[in-house]
Short mmCIF file of C-alpha atoms in Angstrom, two decimals:
data_model
loop_
_atom_site.label_atom_id
_atom_site.label_comp_id
_atom_site.label_asym_id
_atom_site.label_seq_id
_atom_site.Cartn_x
_atom_site.Cartn_y
_atom_site.Cartn_z
CA MET A 1 -107.25 142.00 110.78
CA LYS A 2 -103.98 143.86 110.26
CA SER A 3 -101.50 143.82 113.12
CA PHE A 4 -100.04 146.80 114.94
CA PHE A 5 -96.68 146.15 113.26
CA HIS A 6 -98.30 146.21 109.79
CA HIS A 7 -99.30 149.84 110.41
CA PHE A 8 -95.89 150.72 111.87
CA PRO A 9 -93.33 148.76 109.84
CA HIS A 10 -90.41 150.80 111.23
CA ILE A 11 -90.96 149.21 114.66
CA LEU A 12 -89.70 145.66 115.07
CA TYR A 13 -90.54 143.54 118.06
CA LYS A 14 -87.96 143.05 120.79
CA SER A 15 -88.19 141.44 124.19
CA ASP A 16 -87.36 143.20 127.46
CA LEU A 17 -85.17 140.23 128.34
CA MET A 18 -82.68 138.40 126.19
CA LYS A 19 -80.78 135.14 126.41
CA ALA A 20 -77.00 135.40 126.41
CA VAL A 21 -73.94 133.27 127.03
CA VAL A 22 -72.33 134.77 130.13
CA LEU A 23 -68.80 134.03 131.32
CA THR A 24 -68.52 134.58 135.07
CA LYS A 25 -65.06 133.02 135.31
CA HIS A 26 -62.28 131.63 133.15
CA PHE A 27 -61.96 127.87 132.96
CA GLN A 28 -58.82 125.83 133.48
CA SER A 29 -59.37 123.39 130.60
CA ILE A 30 -61.69 122.69 127.71
CA GLU A 31 -63.06 119.68 129.62
CA ASP A 32 -64.07 121.95 132.52
CA LEU A 33 -65.75 124.46 130.22
CA ASP A 34 -69.39 125.03 131.17
CA LEU A 35 -70.92 128.07 129.50
CA GLN A 36 -74.11 129.29 131.10
CA VAL A 37 -76.99 130.84 129.18
CA THR A 38 -78.84 133.36 131.32
CA GLU A 39 -81.48 136.03 130.89
CA ARG A 40 -80.33 139.61 130.91
CA PRO A 41 -82.13 142.88 130.26
CA THR A 42 -82.09 143.67 126.56
CA PRO A 43 -79.63 146.58 126.15
CA MET A 44 -81.00 150.02 125.30
CA PRO A 45 -79.26 151.90 122.47
CA LYS A 46 -78.12 155.47 123.09
CA SER A 47 -78.13 158.23 120.51
CA GLY A 48 -75.89 157.16 117.62
CA GLU A 49 -76.27 153.46 118.42
CA CYS A 50 -78.52 150.72 117.07
CA LEU A 51 -79.89 147.54 118.58
CA ILE A 52 -79.39 144.40 116.51
CA LYS A 53 -81.33 141.18 116.88
CA VAL A 54 -78.56 138.63 116.32
CA ALA A 55 -79.35 135.76 113.97
CA SER A 56 -75.97 134.03 113.95
CA SER A 57 -72.52 134.37 115.44
CA GLY A 58 -69.38 132.50 114.47
CA VAL A 59 -67.22 130.88 117.14
CA ASN A 60 -63.53 131.70 116.76
CA PRO A 61 -60.42 130.21 118.37
CA SER A 62 -59.98 133.54 120.18
CA ASP A 63 -63.44 133.13 121.74
CA VAL A 64 -62.44 129.74 123.10
CA LEU A 65 -59.02 130.89 124.28
CA GLY A 66 -60.68 133.85 125.97
CA ALA A 67 -62.97 131.51 127.90
CA LEU A 68 -59.88 129.57 129.02
CA GLY A 69 -58.18 132.70 130.38
CA TYR A 70 -55.63 133.06 127.59
CA PHE A 71 -56.02 136.85 127.33
CA SER A 72 -54.96 138.76 130.44
CA HIS A 73 -57.01 141.79 129.41
CA ALA A 74 -60.29 139.83 129.14
CA VAL A 75 -62.86 140.80 131.77
CA VAL A 76 -65.50 138.82 133.66
CA PRO A 77 -68.40 138.72 133.77
CA ARG A 78 -68.94 139.23 130.04
CA ILE A 79 -70.80 137.97 127.00
CA PRO A 80 -68.23 136.41 124.62
CA GLY A 81 -68.29 136.41 120.82
CA ARG A 82 -66.72 138.67 118.17
CA ASP A 83 -68.86 138.01 115.04
CA PHE A 84 -72.49 138.69 114.24
CA ALA A 85 -75.13 138.94 111.56
CA GLY A 86 -78.63 140.14 112.31
CA THR A 87 -81.36 142.72 111.84
CA ILE A 88 -81.49 146.27 113.19
CA VAL A 89 -84.57 146.62 115.42
CA GLU A 90 -83.86 150.00 117.04
CA GLY A 91 -81.97 153.04 115.78
CA ARG A 92 -82.45 155.70 113.13
CA HIS A 93 -85.66 155.27 111.20
CA GLU A 94 -83.90 154.53 107.90
CA LEU A 95 -81.84 151.75 109.49
CA ILE A 96 -84.71 149.75 110.98
CA GLY A 97 -85.04 146.34 109.33
CA LYS A 98 -81.66 146.38 107.61
CA LYS A 99 -79.71 143.12 107.62
CA VAL A 100 -76.20 143.78 108.85
CA TRP A 101 -73.00 141.99 109.81
CA GLY A 102 -69.80 142.80 111.65
CA THR A 103 -66.89 141.75 113.81
CA GLY A 104 -65.48 143.65 116.72
CA GLY A 105 -61.84 143.22 117.63
CA ALA A 106 -61.75 143.01 121.43
CA ILE A 107 -65.55 142.82 121.65
CA GLY A 108 -66.36 139.65 123.57
CA LEU A 109 -63.06 139.97 125.46
CA ASP A 110 -62.88 143.48 126.94
CA ALA A 111 -66.62 144.11 126.69
CA ASP A 112 -69.87 142.25 126.07
CA GLY A 113 -69.91 140.50 122.71
CA CYS A 114 -72.15 138.76 120.22
CA HIS A 115 -73.18 135.38 121.67
CA ALA A 116 -76.55 136.76 122.68
CA GLU A 117 -79.96 137.48 121.21
CA TYR A 118 -79.31 141.25 121.00
CA LEU A 119 -76.28 143.49 120.52
CA ILE A 120 -75.56 147.23 120.59
CA VAL A 121 -73.37 148.62 117.77
CA PRO A 122 -72.61 152.25 116.76
CA GLU A 123 -74.78 153.21 113.78
CA GLU A 124 -71.83 154.22 111.61
CA SER A 125 -70.19 150.83 112.21
CA VAL A 126 -72.79 148.50 110.73
CA GLY A 127 -72.39 147.18 107.21
CA GLU A 128 -75.13 145.59 105.16
CA VAL A 129 -74.97 141.86 104.53
CA PRO A 130 -74.37 140.77 100.91
CA GLU A 131 -77.70 140.18 99.22
CA ASN A 132 -76.80 136.58 98.40
CA LEU A 133 -75.81 135.59 101.97
CA PRO A 134 -78.49 134.40 104.41
CA LEU A 135 -78.11 135.80 107.91
CA GLU A 136 -77.57 132.29 109.25
CA VAL A 137 -74.46 132.04 107.05
CA ALA A 138 -73.22 135.64 107.15
CA GLY A 139 -72.40 135.57 110.86
CA ALA A 140 -69.84 132.83 110.24
CA GLN A 141 -67.85 134.75 107.61
CA THR A 142 -66.76 137.98 109.23
CA LEU A 143 -63.59 137.38 111.26
CA PRO A 144 -61.92 134.83 108.94
CA TYR A 145 -62.58 137.02 105.91
CA THR A 146 -61.59 140.33 107.54
CA THR A 147 -58.39 138.74 108.89
CA ALA A 148 -57.46 137.44 105.45
CA TYR A 149 -58.44 140.73 103.79
CA TYR A 150 -56.44 142.87 106.20
CA SER A 151 -53.44 140.55 105.90
CA LEU A 152 -53.33 140.29 102.12
CA VAL A 153 -55.00 143.41 100.75
CA THR A 154 -54.34 146.08 103.36
CA ARG A 155 -50.93 145.05 104.65
CA ALA A 156 -49.29 142.81 102.02
CA HIS A 157 -50.84 144.76 99.13
CA ILE A 158 -51.27 141.73 96.87
CA GLN A 159 -51.27 142.59 93.19
CA PRO A 160 -52.63 140.81 90.11
CA ASN A 161 -50.45 137.89 89.03
CA GLU A 162 -48.43 137.86 92.25
CA GLU A 163 -47.82 134.40 93.66
CA VAL A 164 -49.11 133.83 97.19
CA LEU A 165 -48.40 130.90 99.51
CA VAL A 166 -51.18 130.35 102.06
CA ILE A 167 -49.92 128.17 104.90
CA GLY A 168 -52.80 126.13 106.28
CA GLY A 169 -54.89 126.70 103.19
CA LEU A 170 -57.71 124.40 104.32
CA GLY A 171 -58.21 126.31 107.57
CA GLN A 172 -60.88 128.96 107.85
CA VAL A 173 -58.64 132.00 107.36
CA GLY A 174 -56.73 130.00 104.77
CA GLN A 175 -59.83 129.30 102.71
CA ALA A 176 -60.83 132.96 102.89
CA ALA A 177 -57.32 133.98 101.86
CA LEU A 178 -57.28 131.71 98.82
CA ALA A 179 -60.64 133.09 97.70
CA ILE A 180 -59.49 136.69 98.16
CA CYS A 181 -56.33 136.03 96.14
CA LEU A 182 -58.33 134.72 93.21
CA TRP A 183 -60.78 137.64 93.50
CA LYS A 184 -57.92 140.15 93.37
CA GLY A 185 -56.18 138.40 90.48
CA ALA A 186 -53.28 136.89 92.43
CA ILE A 187 -52.11 133.29 92.02
CA PRO A 188 -52.50 131.40 95.34
CA THR A 189 -51.10 128.06 96.45
CA ALA A 190 -52.34 126.27 99.54
CA LEU A 191 -49.65 124.69 101.72
CA VAL A 192 -51.24 121.68 103.43
CA ARG A 193 -50.03 118.77 105.55
CA GLN A 194 -50.87 115.61 103.64
CA ASP A 195 -51.37 114.35 100.10
CA GLU A 196 -55.07 113.83 100.80
CA ASP A 197 -55.30 117.52 101.72
CA VAL A 198 -53.74 118.37 98.36
CA ALA A 199 -56.54 116.41 96.69
CA LYS A 200 -59.17 118.27 98.76
CA ALA A 201 -57.69 121.66 97.87
CA LYS A 202 -57.44 120.84 94.18
CA ALA A 203 -61.05 119.62 94.21
CA LEU A 204 -61.95 123.13 95.38
CA GLY A 205 -60.04 124.61 92.44
CA TRP A 206 -56.86 125.66 94.23
CA ASN A 207 -53.20 124.93 93.62
CA ALA A 208 -51.81 122.97 96.57
CA THR A 209 -48.58 121.45 97.85
CA THR A 210 -47.12 119.83 100.95
CA LEU A 211 -43.65 121.23 100.30
CA PHE A 212 -41.90 124.56 100.69
CA GLU A 213 -40.68 124.95 97.14
CA GLY A 214 -40.69 127.67 94.54
CA LYS A 215 -40.70 131.43 95.12
CA TYR A 216 -43.58 133.61 96.31
CA ASP A 217 -44.33 137.31 96.44
CA VAL A 218 -46.45 136.93 99.57
CA ILE A 219 -46.63 134.27 102.29
CA LEU A 220 -49.50 134.09 104.79
CA ASN A 221 -47.96 132.62 107.94
CA THR A 222 -50.45 130.89 110.27
CA ILE A 223 -47.91 128.73 112.15
CA GLY A 224 -45.37 131.04 113.82
CA ASN A 225 -41.71 130.03 113.56
CA VAL A 226 -42.36 126.52 112.23
CA HIS A 227 -40.39 126.08 108.99
CA TRP A 228 -39.29 129.72 109.32
CA GLU A 229 -36.08 129.25 107.35
CA ASN A 230 -38.06 127.60 104.56
CA GLN A 231 -40.45 130.54 104.49
CA ILE A 232 -37.61 133.02 104.13
CA GLN A 233 -35.99 130.93 101.38
CA CYS A 234 -39.28 130.86 99.45
CA LEU A 235 -39.72 134.63 99.58
CA LYS A 236 -38.98 136.59 96.42
CA LYS A 237 -37.24 139.95 96.33
CA PHE A 238 -39.71 142.62 97.50
CA GLY A 239 -41.67 139.76 99.10
CA ARG A 240 -43.91 140.10 102.16
CA ILE A 241 -44.72 137.67 104.97
CA ALA A 242 -47.94 138.36 106.88
CA VAL A 243 -47.86 136.66 110.30
CA ILE A 244 -51.29 136.08 111.85
CA ALA A 245 -50.35 133.56 114.55
CA ALA A 246 -47.47 132.62 116.84
CA PRO A 247 -48.54 129.76 119.11
CA GLU A 248 -46.82 129.33 122.46
CA GLY A 249 -43.38 127.83 121.97
CA LYS A 250 -43.25 128.98 118.33
CA ARG A 251 -42.70 132.70 118.79
CA GLU A 252 -39.02 133.40 118.25
CA ALA A 253 -37.43 133.42 114.81
CA LYS A 254 -33.94 134.15 113.50
CA LEU A 255 -33.54 136.53 110.60
CA ASN A 256 -30.46 137.54 108.66
CA LEU A 257 -31.15 141.26 108.48
CA PHE A 258 -28.43 141.85 105.89
CA HIS A 259 -29.99 139.45 103.38
CA PHE A 260 -33.48 140.62 104.33
CA TYR A 261 -32.96 144.32 103.75
CA ARG A 262 -30.89 143.72 100.62
CA ALA A 263 -33.85 141.81 99.18
CA ASN A 264 -36.30 144.59 100.13
CA GLN A 265 -38.46 142.11 102.04
CA GLU A 266 -41.04 142.75 104.77
CA VAL A 267 -42.65 140.97 107.72
CA CYS A 268 -46.12 142.24 108.66
CA GLY A 269 -47.64 141.49 112.06
CA ILE A 270 -51.42 140.98 111.94
CA ASN A 271 -53.54 141.46 115.08
CA THR A 272 -57.25 141.94 114.42
CA VAL A 273 -58.00 142.54 118.11
CA ASP A 274 -56.91 146.14 117.50
CA PHE A 275 -59.82 146.79 115.12
CA GLY A 276 -63.32 147.59 116.29
CA PHE A 277 -66.60 147.47 114.42
CA GLN A 278 -65.81 150.66 112.48
CA GLU A 279 -62.51 149.50 111.00
CA ASN A 280 -63.90 146.08 110.16
CA LYS A 281 -66.90 147.67 108.44
CA ALA A 282 -64.54 149.13 105.83
CA PHE A 283 -63.14 145.66 105.11
CA LEU A 284 -66.60 144.09 105.03
CA ASP A 285 -67.98 146.73 102.66
CA ASP A 286 -65.35 145.76 100.08
CA LEU A 287 -65.86 142.05 100.76
CA LYS A 288 -69.60 142.56 100.20
CA ASP A 289 -68.86 143.37 96.57
CA GLY A 290 -66.82 140.20 96.28
CA PHE A 291 -69.64 138.05 97.63
CA GLU A 292 -72.33 139.71 95.52
CA SER A 293 -70.25 139.27 92.37
CA LYS A 294 -69.83 135.58 93.37
CA ALA A 295 -66.06 135.95 93.29
CA LEU A 296 -66.13 135.01 96.99
CA SER A 297 -68.07 132.14 98.50
CA SER A 298 -69.12 131.43 102.06
CA LEU A 299 -67.00 129.26 104.32
CA PRO A 300 -68.52 125.81 104.76
CA ILE A 301 -70.94 125.10 107.62
CA SER A 302 -72.46 121.72 108.43
CA GLN A 303 -75.22 120.48 110.69
CA GLU A 304 -72.51 119.12 112.99
CA THR A 305 -70.97 122.61 113.35
CA THR A 306 -74.25 124.47 113.93
CA PHE A 307 -75.36 125.03 117.53
CA SER A 308 -77.97 126.94 119.52
CA LEU A 309 -77.16 129.36 122.35
CA ASN A 310 -77.96 126.60 124.82
CA GLU A 311 -75.32 124.44 123.09
CA ALA A 312 -72.55 127.05 123.35
CA THR A 313 -70.33 124.78 125.43
CA GLN A 314 -70.40 122.11 122.71
CA ALA A 315 -69.72 124.76 120.06
CA TYR A 316 -66.61 126.00 121.88
CA GLN A 317 -65.38 122.45 122.42
CA LYS A 318 -65.86 121.74 118.72
CA VAL A 319 -63.64 124.68 117.80
CA PHE A 320 -60.98 123.66 120.33
CA LYS A 321 -60.84 120.06 119.16
CA GLY A 322 -60.94 120.96 115.46
CA SER A 323 -63.76 121.31 112.98
CA ARG A 324 -61.82 120.14 109.89
CA GLY A 325 -62.10 123.44 108.08
CA MET A 326 -65.83 123.78 108.77
CA ARG A 327 -67.04 127.00 110.38
CA VAL A 328 -68.65 126.61 113.81
CA ILE A 329 -71.66 128.86 114.31
CA ILE A 330 -74.20 129.66 117.00
CA LEU A 331 -77.74 130.47 115.89
CA CYS A 332 -78.88 133.10 118.37
CA LYS A 333 -82.46 133.68 117.33
#
């Protein structure tokens, strides 16, 4: 006997209640962190919105820092999480059943985010997942890849055959950056800490070094003012430094403006919190082509970095303590 949903394939099942990670307060330390999973009414999309059943959601350092009260603008109570991949279950008829992904700037900080079974997103802001990426993997790619894309392609304007130094090349944004450089025809080098990291990077097909040496057209700075003078010395004329992080205590840097302007150099500040689902969709639509052409590959995920919603506390602690370049992900379904 054929089911009701066989006769009406545009209708996908959803529950009236959903499970979600809910932050009711900010915690003082990672050891005190205790994320609660509660039932909430499944949100109802308005006109122009769609309801997504979330399959997976990456856990980012900003999610963890937000839970620890790092961002003064973050509200409570809220559902954290900035990344998602899932299936549209309500919205315009032609969208129902589409597999989509996204990342949402301040979503999960200023408003409810993605660490839940369901999520509301504006219809014009959802991008389709690459055909060769399972939903369980796609939700772990969005923020690292959009951060690297915005840094290198949108702001630093990398060009074919330009030399790019990626500081922290074995990190998640670093790995995405190296892949994007190769995709766009640039020549990347991973700057890593130890000789064994050089071996790891080279095994993945990347140039790697532990030293600031040579000259580069673009430098991706993930460490703030650490080795700042070395970064400036390694920058070619017309070179660009894209700064995506400035940890506490590493935020002030000296710059000889005379030498800097005479060399036609630039420093670009990168803050992805300013971009919502719509802006990130544009980045992801281009990245989709890179994944489907197999020029880009998914960031690594292991069994030890895969968690359920009920294990959200452990997932956040894993990110805080370090996942050795592996992407931490919550499976929300």
